[in-house]
mmCIF file of C-alpha atoms in Angstrom:
data_model
loop_
_atom_site.group_PDB
_atom_site.id
_atom_site.type_symbol
_atom_site.label_atom_id
_atom_site.label_comp_id
_atom_site.label_asym_id
_atom_site.label_seq_id
_atom_site.Cartn_x
_atom_site.Cartn_y
_atom_site.Cartn_z
ATOM 1 C CA UNK A 8 -26.278 25.200 -3.475
ATOM 2 C CA UNK A 9 -22.812 24.380 -4.261
ATOM 3 C CA UNK A 10 -19.897 24.134 -2.518
ATOM 4 C CA UNK A 11 -15.846 23.299 -3.083
ATOM 5 C CA UNK A 12 -13.201 20.836 -1.501
ATOM 6 C CA UNK A 13 -9.773 21.009 -1.631
ATOM 7 C CA UNK A 14 -7.559 17.734 -3.280
ATOM 8 C CA UNK A 15 -7.659 15.119 -1.073
ATOM 9 C CA UNK A 16 -5.734 11.909 -1.565
ATOM 10 C CA UNK A 17 -7.723 8.718 -0.330
ATOM 11 C CA UNK A 18 -5.843 5.037 0.156
ATOM 12 C CA UNK A 19 -7.514 2.617 -1.937
ATOM 13 C CA UNK A 20 -10.778 0.486 -0.643
ATOM 14 C CA UNK A 21 -10.771 3.477 1.831
ATOM 15 C CA UNK A 22 -12.848 6.511 3.119
ATOM 16 C CA UNK A 23 -11.432 10.224 3.722
ATOM 17 C CA UNK A 24 -13.142 12.928 5.137
ATOM 18 C CA UNK A 25 -12.816 16.447 4.199
ATOM 19 C CA UNK A 26 -14.598 19.595 4.701
ATOM 20 C CA UNK A 27 -17.065 21.540 1.368
ATOM 21 C CA UNK A 28 -16.208 24.924 2.033
ATOM 22 C CA UNK A 29 -18.287 28.323 0.987
ATOM 23 C CA UNK A 30 -21.971 26.414 1.063
ATOM 24 C CA UNK A 31 -23.938 29.312 1.388
ATOM 25 C CA UNK A 32 -26.651 29.222 4.076
ATOM 26 C CA UNK A 33 -25.995 25.896 5.400
ATOM 27 C CA UNK A 34 -26.619 26.150 9.471
ATOM 28 C CA UNK A 35 -25.204 23.286 11.478
ATOM 29 C CA UNK A 36 -27.387 20.613 11.683
ATOM 30 C CA UNK A 37 -29.160 20.663 8.364
ATOM 31 C CA UNK A 38 -30.299 17.552 7.150
ATOM 32 C CA UNK A 39 -27.989 17.966 4.009
ATOM 33 C CA UNK A 40 -27.865 15.900 0.692
ATOM 34 C CA UNK A 41 -25.018 15.932 -1.705
ATOM 35 C CA UNK A 42 -24.517 15.279 -4.832
ATOM 36 C CA UNK A 43 -21.155 15.381 -7.139
ATOM 37 C CA UNK A 44 -20.797 16.604 -10.323
ATOM 38 C CA UNK A 45 -19.521 14.461 -13.105
ATOM 39 C CA UNK A 46 -15.810 15.954 -12.618
ATOM 40 C CA UNK A 47 -15.716 13.372 -9.692
ATOM 41 C CA UNK A 48 -13.128 10.123 -11.257
ATOM 42 C CA UNK A 49 -15.351 7.281 -11.303
ATOM 43 C CA UNK A 50 -13.329 5.808 -8.583
ATOM 44 C CA UNK A 51 -15.204 7.956 -5.749
ATOM 45 C CA UNK A 52 -18.087 7.747 -3.975
ATOM 46 C CA UNK A 53 -19.492 9.908 -1.473
ATOM 47 C CA UNK A 54 -20.647 7.885 1.117
ATOM 48 C CA UNK A 55 -21.988 9.953 3.689
ATOM 49 C CA UNK A 56 -22.514 14.145 4.777
ATOM 50 C CA UNK A 57 -23.158 16.158 7.236
ATOM 51 C CA UNK A 58 -23.569 20.302 8.132
ATOM 52 C CA UNK A 59 -20.919 20.286 10.971
ATOM 53 C CA UNK A 60 -20.972 24.553 10.974
ATOM 54 C CA UNK A 61 -22.464 27.782 8.840
ATOM 55 C CA UNK A 62 -21.063 27.554 5.687
ATOM 56 C CA UNK A 63 -19.632 23.839 5.567
ATOM 57 C CA UNK A 64 -20.372 20.490 4.690
ATOM 58 C CA UNK A 65 -18.327 17.534 6.278
ATOM 59 C CA UNK A 66 -18.121 15.025 3.530
ATOM 60 C CA UNK A 67 -16.914 11.143 3.458
ATOM 61 C CA UNK A 68 -15.640 10.236 0.166
ATOM 62 C CA UNK A 69 -15.035 6.362 -0.972
ATOM 63 C CA UNK A 70 -11.965 5.524 -2.917
ATOM 64 C CA UNK A 71 -13.409 2.099 -5.091
ATOM 65 C CA UNK A 72 -9.828 1.431 -5.944
ATOM 66 C CA UNK A 73 -8.003 -1.484 -5.932
ATOM 67 C CA UNK A 74 -4.433 -1.150 -5.808
ATOM 68 C CA UNK A 75 -3.370 2.706 -5.523
ATOM 69 C CA UNK A 76 -4.370 5.987 -3.942
ATOM 70 C CA UNK A 77 -5.843 8.494 -5.882
ATOM 71 C CA UNK A 78 -5.918 12.285 -5.267
ATOM 72 C CA UNK A 79 -9.973 13.446 -5.773
ATOM 73 C CA UNK A 80 -8.331 16.924 -6.905
ATOM 74 C CA UNK A 81 -10.602 20.214 -6.351
ATOM 75 C CA UNK A 82 -14.096 19.449 -7.216
ATOM 76 C CA UNK A 83 -17.782 20.877 -6.370
ATOM 77 C CA UNK A 84 -20.601 19.356 -5.107
ATOM 78 C CA UNK A 85 -24.504 20.319 -5.177
ATOM 79 C CA UNK A 86 -26.359 20.304 -1.976
ATOM 80 C CA UNK A 87 -29.315 20.477 -0.828
ATOM 81 C CA UNK A 88 -30.620 21.226 2.969
ATOM 82 C CA UNK A 89 -33.301 20.730 4.978
ATOM 83 C CA UNK A 90 -33.742 22.628 8.387
#
């Protein structure tokens, strides 16, 4: 399926967590695999993901940049889950 994040600003060489909403049929405790679409800027990397509530996936994103904070912009991610 797909899910969506709002814009998150992440300091250079740091990580931030954000909720990916509208993950239809995801349940708390599912094991999830998340993949960014090609629209995610190159300096961001998905580090981790977990299903924290029904319909929601918490994603940890890392900013590879070395000199400034960057904003992700609103983005869509692909996901698969194992129950």
